[in-house]
Coordinates of C-alpha atoms in Angstrom, one line a residue:
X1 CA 13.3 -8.9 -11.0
X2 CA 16.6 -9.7 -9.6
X3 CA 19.0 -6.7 -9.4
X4 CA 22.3 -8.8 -8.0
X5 CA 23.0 -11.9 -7.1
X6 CA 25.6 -13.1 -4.6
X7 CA 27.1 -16.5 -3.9
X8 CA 28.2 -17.5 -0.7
X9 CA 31.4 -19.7 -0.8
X10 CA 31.8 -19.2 2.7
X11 CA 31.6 -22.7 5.4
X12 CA 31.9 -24.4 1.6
X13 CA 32.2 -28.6 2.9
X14 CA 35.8 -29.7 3.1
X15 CA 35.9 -31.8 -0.1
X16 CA 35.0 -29.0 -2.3
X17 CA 38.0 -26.6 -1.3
X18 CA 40.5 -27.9 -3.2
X19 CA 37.9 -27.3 -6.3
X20 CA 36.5 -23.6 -5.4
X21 CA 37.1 -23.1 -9.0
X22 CA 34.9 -25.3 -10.1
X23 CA 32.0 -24.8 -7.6
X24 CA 32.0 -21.2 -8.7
X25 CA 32.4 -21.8 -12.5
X26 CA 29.4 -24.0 -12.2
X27 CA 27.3 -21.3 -10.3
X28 CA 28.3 -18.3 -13.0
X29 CA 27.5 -21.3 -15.7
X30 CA 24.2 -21.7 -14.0
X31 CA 23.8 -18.4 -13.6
X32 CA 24.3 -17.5 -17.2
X33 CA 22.2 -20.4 -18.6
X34 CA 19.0 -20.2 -15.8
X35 CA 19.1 -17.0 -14.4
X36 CA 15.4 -15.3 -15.4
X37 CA 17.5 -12.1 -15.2
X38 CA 19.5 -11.1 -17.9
X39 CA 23.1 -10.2 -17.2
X40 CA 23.0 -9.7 -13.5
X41 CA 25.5 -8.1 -11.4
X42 CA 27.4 -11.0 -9.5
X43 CA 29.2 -10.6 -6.1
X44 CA 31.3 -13.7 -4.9
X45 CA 31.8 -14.1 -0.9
X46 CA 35.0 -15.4 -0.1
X47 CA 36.7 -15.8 2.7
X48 CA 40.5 -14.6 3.7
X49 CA 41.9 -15.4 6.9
X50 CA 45.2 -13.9 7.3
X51 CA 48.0 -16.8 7.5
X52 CA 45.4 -19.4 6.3
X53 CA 45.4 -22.2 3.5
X54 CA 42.7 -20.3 2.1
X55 CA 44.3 -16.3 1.9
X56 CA 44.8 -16.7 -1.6
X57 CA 41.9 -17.2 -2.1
X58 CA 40.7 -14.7 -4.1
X59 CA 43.6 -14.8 -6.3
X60 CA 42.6 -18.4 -6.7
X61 CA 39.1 -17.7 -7.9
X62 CA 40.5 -15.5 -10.6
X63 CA 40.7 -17.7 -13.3
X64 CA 37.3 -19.3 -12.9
X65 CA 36.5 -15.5 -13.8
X66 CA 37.6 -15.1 -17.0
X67 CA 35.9 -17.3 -18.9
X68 CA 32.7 -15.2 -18.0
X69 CA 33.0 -11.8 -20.6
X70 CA 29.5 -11.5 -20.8
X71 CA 28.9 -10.7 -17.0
X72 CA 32.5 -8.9 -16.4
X73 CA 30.8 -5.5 -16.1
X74 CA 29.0 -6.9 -12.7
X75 CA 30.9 -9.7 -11.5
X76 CA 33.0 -8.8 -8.6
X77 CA 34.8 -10.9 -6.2
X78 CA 34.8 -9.6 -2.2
X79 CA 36.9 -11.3 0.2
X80 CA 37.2 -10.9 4.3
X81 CA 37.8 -12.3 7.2
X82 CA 34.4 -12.6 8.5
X83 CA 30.9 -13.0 6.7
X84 CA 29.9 -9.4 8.0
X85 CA 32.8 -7.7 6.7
X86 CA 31.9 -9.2 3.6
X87 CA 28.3 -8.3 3.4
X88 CA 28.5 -4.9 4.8
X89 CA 30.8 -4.3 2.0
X90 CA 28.6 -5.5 -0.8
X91 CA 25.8 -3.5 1.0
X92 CA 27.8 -0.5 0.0
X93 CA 28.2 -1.9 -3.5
X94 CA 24.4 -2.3 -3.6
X95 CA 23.2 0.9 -2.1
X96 CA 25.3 3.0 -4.5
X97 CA 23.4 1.4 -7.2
X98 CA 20.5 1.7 -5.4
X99 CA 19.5 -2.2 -5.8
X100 CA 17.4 -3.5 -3.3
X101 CA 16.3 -6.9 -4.8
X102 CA 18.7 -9.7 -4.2
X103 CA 19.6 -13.4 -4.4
X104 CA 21.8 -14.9 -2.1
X105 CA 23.3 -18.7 -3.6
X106 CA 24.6 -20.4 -0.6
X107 CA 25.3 -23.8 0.8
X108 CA 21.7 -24.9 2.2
X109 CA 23.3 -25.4 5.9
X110 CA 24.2 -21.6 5.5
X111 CA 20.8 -20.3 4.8
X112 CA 19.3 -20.0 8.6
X113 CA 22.4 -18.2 9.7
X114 CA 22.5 -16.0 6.3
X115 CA 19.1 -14.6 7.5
X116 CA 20.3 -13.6 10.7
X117 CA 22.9 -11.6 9.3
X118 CA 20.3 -10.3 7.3
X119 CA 17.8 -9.2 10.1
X120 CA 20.7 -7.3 11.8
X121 CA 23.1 -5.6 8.4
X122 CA 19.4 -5.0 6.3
X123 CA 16.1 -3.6 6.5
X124 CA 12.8 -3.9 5.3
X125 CA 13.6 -2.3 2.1
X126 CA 15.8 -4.9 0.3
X127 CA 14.0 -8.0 -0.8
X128 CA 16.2 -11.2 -0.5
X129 CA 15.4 -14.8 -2.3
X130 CA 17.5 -17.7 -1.8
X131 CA 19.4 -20.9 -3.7
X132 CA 21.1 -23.4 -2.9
X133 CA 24.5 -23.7 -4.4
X134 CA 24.8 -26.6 -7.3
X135 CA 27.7 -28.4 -8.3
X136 CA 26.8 -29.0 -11.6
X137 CA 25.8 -26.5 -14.6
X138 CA 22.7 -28.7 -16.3
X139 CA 19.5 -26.4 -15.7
X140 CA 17.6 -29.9 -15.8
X141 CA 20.1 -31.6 -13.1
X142 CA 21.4 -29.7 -10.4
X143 CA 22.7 -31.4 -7.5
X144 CA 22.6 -29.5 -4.3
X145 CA 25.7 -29.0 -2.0
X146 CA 25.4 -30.6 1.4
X147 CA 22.6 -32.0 3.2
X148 CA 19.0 -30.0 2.5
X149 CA 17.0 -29.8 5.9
X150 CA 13.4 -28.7 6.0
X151 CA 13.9 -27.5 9.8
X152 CA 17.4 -26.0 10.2
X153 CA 17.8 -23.7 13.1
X154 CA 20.1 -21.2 14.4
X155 CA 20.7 -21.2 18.1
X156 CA 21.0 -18.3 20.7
X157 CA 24.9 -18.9 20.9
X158 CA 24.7 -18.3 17.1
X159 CA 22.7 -15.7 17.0
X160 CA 24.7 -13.6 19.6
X161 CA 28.4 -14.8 18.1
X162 CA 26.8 -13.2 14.5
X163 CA 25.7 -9.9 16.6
X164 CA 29.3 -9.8 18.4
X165 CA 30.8 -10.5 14.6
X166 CA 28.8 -7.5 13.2
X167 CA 29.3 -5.4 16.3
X168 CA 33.4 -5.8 16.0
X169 CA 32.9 -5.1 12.3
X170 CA 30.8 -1.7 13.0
X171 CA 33.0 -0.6 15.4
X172 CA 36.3 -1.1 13.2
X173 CA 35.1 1.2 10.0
X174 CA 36.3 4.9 10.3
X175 CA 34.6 7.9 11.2
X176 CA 32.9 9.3 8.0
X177 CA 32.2 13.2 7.0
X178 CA 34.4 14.5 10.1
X179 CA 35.1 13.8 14.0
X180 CA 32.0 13.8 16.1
X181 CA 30.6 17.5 17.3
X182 CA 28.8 17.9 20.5
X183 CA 27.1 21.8 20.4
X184 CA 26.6 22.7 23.7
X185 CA 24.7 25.8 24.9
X186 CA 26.6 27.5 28.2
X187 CA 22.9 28.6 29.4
X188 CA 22.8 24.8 31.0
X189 CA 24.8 24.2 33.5
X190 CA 27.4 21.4 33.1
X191 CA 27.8 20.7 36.6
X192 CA 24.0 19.2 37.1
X193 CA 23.2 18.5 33.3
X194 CA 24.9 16.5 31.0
X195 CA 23.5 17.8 27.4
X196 CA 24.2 18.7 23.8
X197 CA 23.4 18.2 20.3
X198 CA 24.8 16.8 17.9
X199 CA 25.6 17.7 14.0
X200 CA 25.9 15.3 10.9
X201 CA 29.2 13.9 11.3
X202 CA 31.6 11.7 13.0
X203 CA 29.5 8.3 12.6
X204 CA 29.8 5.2 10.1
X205 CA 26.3 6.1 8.1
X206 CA 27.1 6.3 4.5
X207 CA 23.4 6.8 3.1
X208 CA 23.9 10.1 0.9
X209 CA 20.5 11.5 1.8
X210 CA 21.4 10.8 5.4
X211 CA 24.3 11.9 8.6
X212 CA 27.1 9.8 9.1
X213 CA 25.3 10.2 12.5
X214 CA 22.0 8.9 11.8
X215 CA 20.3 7.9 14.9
X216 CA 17.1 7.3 13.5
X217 CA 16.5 3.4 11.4
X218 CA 12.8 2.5 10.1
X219 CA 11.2 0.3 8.0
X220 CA 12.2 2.8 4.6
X221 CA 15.7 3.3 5.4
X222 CA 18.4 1.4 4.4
X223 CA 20.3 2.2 7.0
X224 CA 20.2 -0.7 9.8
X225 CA 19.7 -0.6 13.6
X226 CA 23.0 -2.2 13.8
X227 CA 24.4 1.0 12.3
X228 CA 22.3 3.4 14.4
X229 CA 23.8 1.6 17.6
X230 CA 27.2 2.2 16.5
X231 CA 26.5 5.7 16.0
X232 CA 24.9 5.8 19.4
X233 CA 27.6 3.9 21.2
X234 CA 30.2 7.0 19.8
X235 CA 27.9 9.3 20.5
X236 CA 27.6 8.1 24.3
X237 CA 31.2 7.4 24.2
X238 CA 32.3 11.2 23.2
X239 CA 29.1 12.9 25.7
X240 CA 29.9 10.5 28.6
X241 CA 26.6 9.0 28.8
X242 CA 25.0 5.3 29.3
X243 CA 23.9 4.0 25.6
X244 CA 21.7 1.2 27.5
X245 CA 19.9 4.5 29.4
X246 CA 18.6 6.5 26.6
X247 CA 15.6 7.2 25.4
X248 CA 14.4 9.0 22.8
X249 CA 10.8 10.7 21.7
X250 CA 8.3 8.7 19.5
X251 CA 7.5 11.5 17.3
X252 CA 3.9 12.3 16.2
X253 CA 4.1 16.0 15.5
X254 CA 2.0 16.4 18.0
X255 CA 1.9 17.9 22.0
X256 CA 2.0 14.8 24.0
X257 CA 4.9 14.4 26.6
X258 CA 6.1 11.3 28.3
X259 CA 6.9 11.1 32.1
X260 CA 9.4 8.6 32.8
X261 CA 8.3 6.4 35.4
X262 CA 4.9 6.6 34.1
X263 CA 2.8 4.7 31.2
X264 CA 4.9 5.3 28.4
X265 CA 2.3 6.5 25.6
X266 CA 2.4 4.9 22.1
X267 CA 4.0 7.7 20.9
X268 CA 5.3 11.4 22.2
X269 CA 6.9 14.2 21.3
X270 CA 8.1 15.6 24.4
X271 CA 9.7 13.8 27.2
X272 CA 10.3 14.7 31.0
X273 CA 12.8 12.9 33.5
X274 CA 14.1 13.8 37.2
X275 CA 16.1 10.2 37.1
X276 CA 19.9 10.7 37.7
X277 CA 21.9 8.6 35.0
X278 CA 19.4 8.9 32.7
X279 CA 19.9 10.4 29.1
X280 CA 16.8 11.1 27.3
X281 CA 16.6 13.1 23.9
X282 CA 14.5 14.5 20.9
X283 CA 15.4 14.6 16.7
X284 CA 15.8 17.5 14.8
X285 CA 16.4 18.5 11.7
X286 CA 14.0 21.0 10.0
X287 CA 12.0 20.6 13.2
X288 CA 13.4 22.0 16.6
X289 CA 15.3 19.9 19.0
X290 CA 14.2 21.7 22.8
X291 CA 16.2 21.0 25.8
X292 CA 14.7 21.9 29.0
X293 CA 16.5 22.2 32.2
X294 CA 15.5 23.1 35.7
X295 CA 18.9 23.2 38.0
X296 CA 16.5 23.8 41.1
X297 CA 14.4 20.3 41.1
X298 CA 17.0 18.9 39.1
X299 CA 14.4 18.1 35.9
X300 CA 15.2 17.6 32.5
X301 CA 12.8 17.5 29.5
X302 CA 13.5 17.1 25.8
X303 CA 10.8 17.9 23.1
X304 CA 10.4 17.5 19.4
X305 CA 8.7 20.5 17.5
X306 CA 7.9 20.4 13.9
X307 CA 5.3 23.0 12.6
X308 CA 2.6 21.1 13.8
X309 CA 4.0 20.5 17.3
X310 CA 4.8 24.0 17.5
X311 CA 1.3 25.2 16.6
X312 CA -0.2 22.8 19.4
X313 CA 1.9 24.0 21.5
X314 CA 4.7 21.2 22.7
X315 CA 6.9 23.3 24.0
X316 CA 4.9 24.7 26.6
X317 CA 3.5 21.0 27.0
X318 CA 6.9 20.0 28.1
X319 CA 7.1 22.8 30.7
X320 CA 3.9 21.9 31.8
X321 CA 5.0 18.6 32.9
X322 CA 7.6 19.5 34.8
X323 CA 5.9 21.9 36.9
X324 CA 2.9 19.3 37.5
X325 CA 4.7 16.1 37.8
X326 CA 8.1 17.3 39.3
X327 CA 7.0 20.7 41.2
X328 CA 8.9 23.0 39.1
X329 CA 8.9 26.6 39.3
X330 CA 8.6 28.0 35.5
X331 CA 11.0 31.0 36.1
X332 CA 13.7 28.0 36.9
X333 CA 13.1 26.3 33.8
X334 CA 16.1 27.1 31.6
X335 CA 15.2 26.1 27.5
X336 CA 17.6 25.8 24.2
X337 CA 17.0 25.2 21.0
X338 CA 18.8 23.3 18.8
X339 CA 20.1 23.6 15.1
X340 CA 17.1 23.2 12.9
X341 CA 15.7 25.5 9.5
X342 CA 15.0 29.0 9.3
X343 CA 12.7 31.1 8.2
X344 CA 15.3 31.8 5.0
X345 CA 14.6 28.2 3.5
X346 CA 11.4 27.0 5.0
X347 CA 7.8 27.1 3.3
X348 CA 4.2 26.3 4.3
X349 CA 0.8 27.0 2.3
X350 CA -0.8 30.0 3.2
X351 CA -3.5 28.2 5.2
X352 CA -0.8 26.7 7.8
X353 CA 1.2 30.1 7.7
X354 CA -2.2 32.2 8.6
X355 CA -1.8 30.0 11.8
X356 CA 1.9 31.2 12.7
X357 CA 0.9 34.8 11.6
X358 CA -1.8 34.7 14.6
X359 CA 0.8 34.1 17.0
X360 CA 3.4 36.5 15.7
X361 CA 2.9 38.4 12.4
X362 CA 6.8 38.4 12.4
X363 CA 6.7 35.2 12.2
X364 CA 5.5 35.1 8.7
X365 CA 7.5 36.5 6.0
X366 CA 6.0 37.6 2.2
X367 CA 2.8 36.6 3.9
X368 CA 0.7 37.4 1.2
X369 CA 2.6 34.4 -1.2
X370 CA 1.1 31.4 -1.7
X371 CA 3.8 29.5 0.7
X372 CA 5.0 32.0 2.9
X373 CA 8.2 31.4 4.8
X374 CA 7.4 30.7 8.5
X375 CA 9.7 30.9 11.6
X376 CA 8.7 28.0 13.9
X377 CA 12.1 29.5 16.0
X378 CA 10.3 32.7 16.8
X379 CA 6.9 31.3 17.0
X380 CA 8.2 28.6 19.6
X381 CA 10.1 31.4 21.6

């Protein structure tokens, strides 16, 4: 069922301006009458171009408002100046109620370019149906504004216009949760290696449950990969590194490690690199991020070690590599860990933790619980 609905009045044809009102009175009419989903919360597009006929816009489109009571707990009006300020707003609005089905009413010429916006400011987890907008509130007799095409397309000077629009937005919005933090460890040396890890702040990501400096979008998040490249490009701008040259581990939880240069594997959890200019790196959160560093051969690795990567051993995968593929000496090998949990807060069943307590019986705390607390730190040192 329908969670929101929003209505485009955006690229509205030139006769209807001077009527807005009555285009959107006739939608919310519709709307109210049709709608298969009982009082629905409504968001109105608008646009506001600063010394334009149409700033006032919104003020205009007040009145057509009012004779709505029964929808005035979810009808909202969001003006900007450009169609990806606008929906990045509402996207906020809809991710704090934690909706994720919506209809978009729109002018049918709009609909090929609304789903590009989509594609780059949405993911996977927010379903989105479409309607053309009406001019006229009879369930039985709508007419549709402007032309309907069965093969409208969107071309690549469209496409990369919207992803310059979105990209300008993005990089506008302030800083959330704090400035950007690089942790750097003073065992690398700065001189050869450019490295450092970074902490949940200083980017745009405003999923609770996530940083502000996610660098991680999938198919379950609702945070976009448009976001994720704004957090990227800050991150690169505050380390002083390429954003077009970095590469980052496929994560398996496993011991495989990818030499650059090479067949890159399907996916990886370590990842090895002699190339100058290069930036290559590794997530962490309750897992260990590794940095490796050999200031001899000039090699850098980066590795991603979980509980399960740390049992099979991808640390010592990661050194491996270096020493086969780049002629690395092991005693030059210099290796950091990152931030990540510690055996205070972190859990396994007792079958897992009989696994650590092989390695190290230290690593294992209350050992004879039925979820011991483990220390992957120790156990990877």
């Amino acid at each position: 069922m329908v969670e929101a609905v929003l209505i485009d009045l955006f690229s509205l044809p030139a006769g209807l301006h001077n009527d807005i009102q009555g285009v959107l009175r006739n939608t919310l009419e519709t709307i109210e009458k049709c709608s298969s989903t009982p009082d629905p919360f409504v968001y109105v597009m608008c646009c506001q171009m600063p010394e334009s006929e149409r700033k006032g816009e919104q003020e205009s489109l007040l009145p057509a408002l009012r004779d709505f009571q029964s929808m005035k707990k979810g009808l909202e009006v969001v003006c900007a100046q450009t169609t990806a300020a606008v929906l990045y707003t509402i996207k906020q609005i809809l991710d704090e109620k934690d909706f994720s089905i919506i209809k978009i009413i729109l002018p049918s010429l709009r609909k090929e370019l609304m789903k590009v916006y989509i594609d780059h400011l949405f993911t996977p987890v927010y379903q989105f149906e479409f309607e053309d907008l009406k001019v006229a509130s009879d369930c039985n007799n709508l007419q549709t504004i402007g032309p309907k095409s069965e093969e409208q397309t969107v071309s690549t000077q469209d496409v990369a216009l919207i992803r310059s629009e979105i990209q300008m937005h993005l990089e506008s919005l302030p800083s959330l949760k704090g400035e950007l933090t690089i942790l750097k460890s003073s065992l690398i040396p700065d001189d050869i290696f450019l490295h450092g890890f970074t902490t949940r702040t200083g980017g745009i990501s405003y999923i609770p449950t996530l940083s502000s400096c996610n660098l991680f979008s999938s198919s379950k998040r609702r945070d976009p990969q448009a976001v994720v490249k704004e957090n990227l490009r800050r991150l690169a701008n505050a380390a002083g590194f390429n954003p077009e040259n970095f590469h980052r581990v496929k994560t398996d939880h496993a011991n495989a490690v990818c030499v650059m240069g090479k067949t890159e594997p399907d996916s990886y959890d370590g990842i090895v690199t002699n190339q100058k200019g290069v930036t290559i790196a590794a997530p962490g959160a309750d897992c260990i991020p590794l940095l490796f560093a050999d200031p001899v051969r000039k090699v850098c690795g980066a590795a991603h070690s979980g509980w399960k990567g740390t049992l099979l051993g991808v640390s010592m995968a990661t050194v491996n590599a270096m020493v086969s593929e780049y002629g690395c000496n092991m005693k030059d090998i210099l290796v950091v860990l990152g931030p990540s949990v510690g055996p205070c807060c972190y859990k396994l069943p007792r079958e897992s933790a009989e696994e650590f307590h092989r390695i190290d019986p230290k690593c294992v705390r209350q050992f004879d619980s039925a979820a011991p607390y483990i220390d992957i730190r120790r156990a990877t040192r």
